[in-house]
CSV table of C-alpha atoms in Angstrom, one decimal:
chain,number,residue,atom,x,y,z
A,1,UNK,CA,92.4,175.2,91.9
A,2,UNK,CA,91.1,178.2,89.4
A,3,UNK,CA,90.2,180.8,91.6
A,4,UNK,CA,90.1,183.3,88.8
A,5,UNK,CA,88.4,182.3,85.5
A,6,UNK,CA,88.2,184.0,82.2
A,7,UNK,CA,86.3,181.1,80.2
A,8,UNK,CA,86.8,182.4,77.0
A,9,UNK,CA,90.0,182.5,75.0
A,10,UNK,CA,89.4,184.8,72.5
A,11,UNK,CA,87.2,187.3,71.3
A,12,UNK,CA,86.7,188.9,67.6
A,13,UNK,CA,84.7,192.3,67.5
A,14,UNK,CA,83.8,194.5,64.8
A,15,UNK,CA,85.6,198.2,65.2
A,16,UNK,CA,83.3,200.7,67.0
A,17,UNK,CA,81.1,198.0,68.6
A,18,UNK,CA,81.3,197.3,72.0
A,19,UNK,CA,83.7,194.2,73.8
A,20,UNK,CA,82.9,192.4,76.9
A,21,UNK,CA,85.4,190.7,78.6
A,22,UNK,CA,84.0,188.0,81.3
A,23,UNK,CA,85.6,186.7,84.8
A,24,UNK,CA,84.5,184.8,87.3
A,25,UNK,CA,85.7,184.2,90.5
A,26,UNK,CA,85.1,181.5,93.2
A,27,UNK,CA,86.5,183.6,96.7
A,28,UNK,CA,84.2,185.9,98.3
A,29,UNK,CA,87.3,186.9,100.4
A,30,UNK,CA,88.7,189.4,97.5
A,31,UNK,CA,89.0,192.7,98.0
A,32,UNK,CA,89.3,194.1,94.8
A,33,UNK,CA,89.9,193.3,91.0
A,34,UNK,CA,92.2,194.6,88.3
A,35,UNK,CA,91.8,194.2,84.8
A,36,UNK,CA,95.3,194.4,82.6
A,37,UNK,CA,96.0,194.3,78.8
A,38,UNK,CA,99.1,192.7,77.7
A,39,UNK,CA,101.0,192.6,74.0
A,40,UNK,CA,102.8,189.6,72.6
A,41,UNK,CA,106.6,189.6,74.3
A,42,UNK,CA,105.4,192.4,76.6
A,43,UNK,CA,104.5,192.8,80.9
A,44,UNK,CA,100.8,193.6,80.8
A,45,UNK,CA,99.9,197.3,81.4
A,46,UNK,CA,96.9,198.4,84.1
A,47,UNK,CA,93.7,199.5,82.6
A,48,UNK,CA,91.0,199.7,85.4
A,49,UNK,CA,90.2,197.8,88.5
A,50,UNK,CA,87.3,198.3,91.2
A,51,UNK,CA,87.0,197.6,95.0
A,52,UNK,CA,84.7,195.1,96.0
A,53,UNK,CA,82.8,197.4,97.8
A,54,UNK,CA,81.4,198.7,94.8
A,55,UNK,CA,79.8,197.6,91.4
A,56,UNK,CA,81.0,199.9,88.7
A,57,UNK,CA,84.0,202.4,87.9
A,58,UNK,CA,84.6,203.5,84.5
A,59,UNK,CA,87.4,205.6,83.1
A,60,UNK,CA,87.1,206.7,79.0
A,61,UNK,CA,85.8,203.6,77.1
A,62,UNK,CA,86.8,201.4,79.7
A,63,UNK,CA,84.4,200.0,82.3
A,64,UNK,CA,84.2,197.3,84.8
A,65,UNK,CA,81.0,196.2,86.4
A,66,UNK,CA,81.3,193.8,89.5
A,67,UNK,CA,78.5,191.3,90.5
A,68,UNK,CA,79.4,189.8,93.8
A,69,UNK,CA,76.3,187.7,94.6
A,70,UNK,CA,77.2,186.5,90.9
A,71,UNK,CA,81.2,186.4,91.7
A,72,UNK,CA,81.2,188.1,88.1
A,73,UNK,CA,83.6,190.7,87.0
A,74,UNK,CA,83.4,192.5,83.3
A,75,UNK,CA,85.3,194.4,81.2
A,76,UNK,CA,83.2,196.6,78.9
A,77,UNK,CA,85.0,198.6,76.0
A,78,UNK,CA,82.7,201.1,73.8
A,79,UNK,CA,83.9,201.9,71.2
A,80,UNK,CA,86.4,199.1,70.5
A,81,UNK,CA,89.7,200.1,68.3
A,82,UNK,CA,92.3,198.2,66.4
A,83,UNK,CA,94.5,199.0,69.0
A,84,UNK,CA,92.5,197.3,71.8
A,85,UNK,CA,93.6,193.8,69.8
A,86,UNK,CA,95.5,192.1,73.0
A,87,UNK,CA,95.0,189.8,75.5
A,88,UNK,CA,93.2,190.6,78.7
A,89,UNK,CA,93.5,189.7,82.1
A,90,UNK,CA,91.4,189.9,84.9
A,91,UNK,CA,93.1,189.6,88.5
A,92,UNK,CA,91.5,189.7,92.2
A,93,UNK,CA,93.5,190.9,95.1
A,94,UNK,CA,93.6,189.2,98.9
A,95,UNK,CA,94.8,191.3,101.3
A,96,UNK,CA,97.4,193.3,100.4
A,97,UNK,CA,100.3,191.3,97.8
A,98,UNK,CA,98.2,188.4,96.7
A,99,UNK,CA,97.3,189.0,93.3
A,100,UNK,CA,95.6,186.3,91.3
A,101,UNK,CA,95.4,186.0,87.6
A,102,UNK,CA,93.1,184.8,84.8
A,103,UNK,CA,94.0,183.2,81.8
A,104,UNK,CA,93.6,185.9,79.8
A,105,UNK,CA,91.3,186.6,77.0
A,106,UNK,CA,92.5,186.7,73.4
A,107,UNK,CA,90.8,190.0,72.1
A,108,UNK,CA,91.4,191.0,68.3
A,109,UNK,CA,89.2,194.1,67.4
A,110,UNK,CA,88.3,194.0,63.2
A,111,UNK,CA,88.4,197.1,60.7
B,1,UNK,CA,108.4,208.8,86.4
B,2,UNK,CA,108.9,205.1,87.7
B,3,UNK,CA,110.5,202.8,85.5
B,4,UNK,CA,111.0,199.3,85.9
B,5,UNK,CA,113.9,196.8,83.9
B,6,UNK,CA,114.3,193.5,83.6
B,7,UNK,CA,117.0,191.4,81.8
B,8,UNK,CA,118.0,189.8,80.1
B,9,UNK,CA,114.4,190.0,77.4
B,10,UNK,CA,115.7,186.3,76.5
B,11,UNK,CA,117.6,183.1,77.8
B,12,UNK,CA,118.2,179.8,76.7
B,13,UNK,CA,119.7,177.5,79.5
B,14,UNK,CA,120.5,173.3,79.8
B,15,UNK,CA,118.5,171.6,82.3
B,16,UNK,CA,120.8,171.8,85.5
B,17,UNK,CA,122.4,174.9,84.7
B,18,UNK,CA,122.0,178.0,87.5
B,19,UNK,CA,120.1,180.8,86.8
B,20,UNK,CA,119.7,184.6,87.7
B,21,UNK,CA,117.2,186.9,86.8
B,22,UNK,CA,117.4,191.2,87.5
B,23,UNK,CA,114.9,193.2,88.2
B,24,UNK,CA,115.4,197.1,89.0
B,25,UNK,CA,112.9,199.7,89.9
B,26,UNK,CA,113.9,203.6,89.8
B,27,UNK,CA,111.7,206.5,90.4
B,28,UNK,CA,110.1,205.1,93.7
B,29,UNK,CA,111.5,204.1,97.4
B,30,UNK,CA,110.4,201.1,98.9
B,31,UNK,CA,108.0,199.4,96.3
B,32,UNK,CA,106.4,195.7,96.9
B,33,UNK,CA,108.1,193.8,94.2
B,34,UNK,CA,106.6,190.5,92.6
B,35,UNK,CA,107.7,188.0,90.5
B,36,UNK,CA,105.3,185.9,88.0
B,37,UNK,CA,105.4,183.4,85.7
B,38,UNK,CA,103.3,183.1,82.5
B,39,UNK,CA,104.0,179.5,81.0
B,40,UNK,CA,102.6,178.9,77.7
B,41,UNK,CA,98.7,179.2,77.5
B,42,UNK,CA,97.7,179.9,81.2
B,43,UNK,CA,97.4,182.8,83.2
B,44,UNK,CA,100.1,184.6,85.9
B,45,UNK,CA,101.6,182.9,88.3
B,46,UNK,CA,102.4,184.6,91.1
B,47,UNK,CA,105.6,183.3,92.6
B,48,UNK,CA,107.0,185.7,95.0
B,49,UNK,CA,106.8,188.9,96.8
B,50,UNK,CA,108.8,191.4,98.8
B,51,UNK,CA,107.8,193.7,100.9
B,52,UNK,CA,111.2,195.2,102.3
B,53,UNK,CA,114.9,194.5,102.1
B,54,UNK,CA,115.5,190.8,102.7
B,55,UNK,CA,111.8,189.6,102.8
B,56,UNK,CA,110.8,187.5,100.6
B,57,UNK,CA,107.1,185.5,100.7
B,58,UNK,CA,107.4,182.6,98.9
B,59,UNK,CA,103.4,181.4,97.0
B,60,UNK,CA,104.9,178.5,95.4
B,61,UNK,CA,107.0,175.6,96.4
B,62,UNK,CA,109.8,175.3,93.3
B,63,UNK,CA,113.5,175.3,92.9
B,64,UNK,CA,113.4,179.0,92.6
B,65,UNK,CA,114.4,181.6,95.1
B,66,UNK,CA,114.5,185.1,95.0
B,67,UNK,CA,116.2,188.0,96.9
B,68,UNK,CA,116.4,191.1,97.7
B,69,UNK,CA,119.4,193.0,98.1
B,70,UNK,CA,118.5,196.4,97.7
B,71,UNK,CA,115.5,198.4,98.0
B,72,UNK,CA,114.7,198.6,94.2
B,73,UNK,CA,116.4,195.1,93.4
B,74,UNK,CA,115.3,191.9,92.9
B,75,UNK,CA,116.7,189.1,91.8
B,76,UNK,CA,115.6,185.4,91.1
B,77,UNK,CA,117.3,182.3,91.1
B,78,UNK,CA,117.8,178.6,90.6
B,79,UNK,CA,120.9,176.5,91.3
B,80,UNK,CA,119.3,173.7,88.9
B,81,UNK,CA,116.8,174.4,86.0
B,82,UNK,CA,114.6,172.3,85.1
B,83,UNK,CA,112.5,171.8,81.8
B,84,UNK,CA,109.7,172.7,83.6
B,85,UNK,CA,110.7,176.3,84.3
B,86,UNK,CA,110.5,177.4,81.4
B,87,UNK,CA,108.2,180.2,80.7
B,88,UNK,CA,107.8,183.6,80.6
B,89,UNK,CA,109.2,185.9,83.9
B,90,UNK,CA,107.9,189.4,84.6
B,91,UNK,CA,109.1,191.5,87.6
B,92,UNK,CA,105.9,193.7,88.8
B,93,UNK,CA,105.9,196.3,91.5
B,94,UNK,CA,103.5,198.3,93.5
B,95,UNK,CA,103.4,201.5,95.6
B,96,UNK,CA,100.5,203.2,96.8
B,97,UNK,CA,98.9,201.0,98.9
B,98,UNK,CA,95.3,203.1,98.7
B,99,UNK,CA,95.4,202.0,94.3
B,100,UNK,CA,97.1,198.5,94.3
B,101,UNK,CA,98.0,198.9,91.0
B,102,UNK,CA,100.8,197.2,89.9
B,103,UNK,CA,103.8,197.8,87.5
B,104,UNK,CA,105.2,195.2,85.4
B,105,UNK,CA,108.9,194.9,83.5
B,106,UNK,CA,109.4,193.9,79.9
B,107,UNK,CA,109.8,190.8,80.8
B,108,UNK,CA,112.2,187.4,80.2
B,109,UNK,CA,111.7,184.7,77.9
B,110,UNK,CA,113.3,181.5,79.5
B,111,UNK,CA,113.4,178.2,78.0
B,112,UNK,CA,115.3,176.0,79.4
B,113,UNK,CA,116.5,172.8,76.9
């Protein structure tokens, strides 16, 4: 049982334009989401997350817009840079220590 | 600043053979700590967490274990691997319960042959 979903494996964007990474979740119960980037042979490093109380928090090129009635979750980049080229993942949080992970998406940014 | 280390990066072990995996945290006092596994081409699998000094909540049913002998250690285990452990192991940990951001190690690469 999926209860995080990131549908689409990879992603190839032109440098400069913008990236969306998708989720989808199927418990209304979370209480808030996290997306992380990880490197090849590396632990993934936190880039943004949001509370489920609200639909939008940005921080620099990074920003995450939540659609509960959707159970949606995306990860907007603007403008995207070779060094964004790494896999994503989106995770949702129940309670307090449950984390649940995505996937991941495969992102690789073009010059 | 927090730091968090893991070894060893790799292992190769036989099917059957015990196992032991570190994980240290410095720079904070009394951090959750999580372990995951990553097997190839899915997600992160969370497999346990600690909240304190000896407790340890278990999300999987495996022959893995984990303890916790120190406040900043963490450690998991097997008596007998088996092929299907095999997979990548990160040690995460988190602090400020208002952020719920969490920290993850360098990871280990285990296969198990």
């Amino acid at each position: 049982d999926q209860q995080v979903k990131q549908n689409s494996p990879s992603l190839s964007v032109q440098e400069g334009r913008i990236s969306i990474l998708n989720c989808d979740y199927t418990n209304s119960m979370f209480d808030y989401f996290l997306w992380y980037k990880k490197y090849p042979a590396e632990g993934p490093t936190f880039l943004i997350s949001i509370s489920s109380i609200k639909d939008k928090n940005e921080d620099g090129r990074f920003t995450v817009f939540l659609n509960k009635s959707a159970k949606h979750l995306s990860l907007h980049i603007v403008p995207s840079q070779p060094g964004d080229s790494a896999v994503y993942f989106c995770a949702a949080l129940r309670g307090t220590y449950k984390y649940i992970f995505g996937t991941g998406t495969r992102l690789k940014v073009l010059a | 600043s927090q730091t968090i280390h893991q070894w060893p990066a790799t292992l190769v072990q036989p099917v059957g053979s015990p196992l032991s995996l570190e994980c240290t945290v410095e720079g904070t006092s009394n951090p959750n700590l999580y372990w995951y596994r990553q097997a190839a081409g899915r997600g992160l699998q969370l497999l346990f967490y600690s909240v304190g000094i000896g407790q340890i909540s278990s999300e999987v049913p495996q022959n893995l274990s984990a303890s916790r002998p120190q406040d900043r250690q963490f450690i998991l285990s097997s008596k007998k691997l088996l092929l299907s452990d095999s997979g990548f192991y990160l040690c995460a940990w988190s602090g400020d319960k208002s952020s719920y951001e969490q920290y993850f190690g360098p990871g280990t690469r285990l296969t198990v042959t």
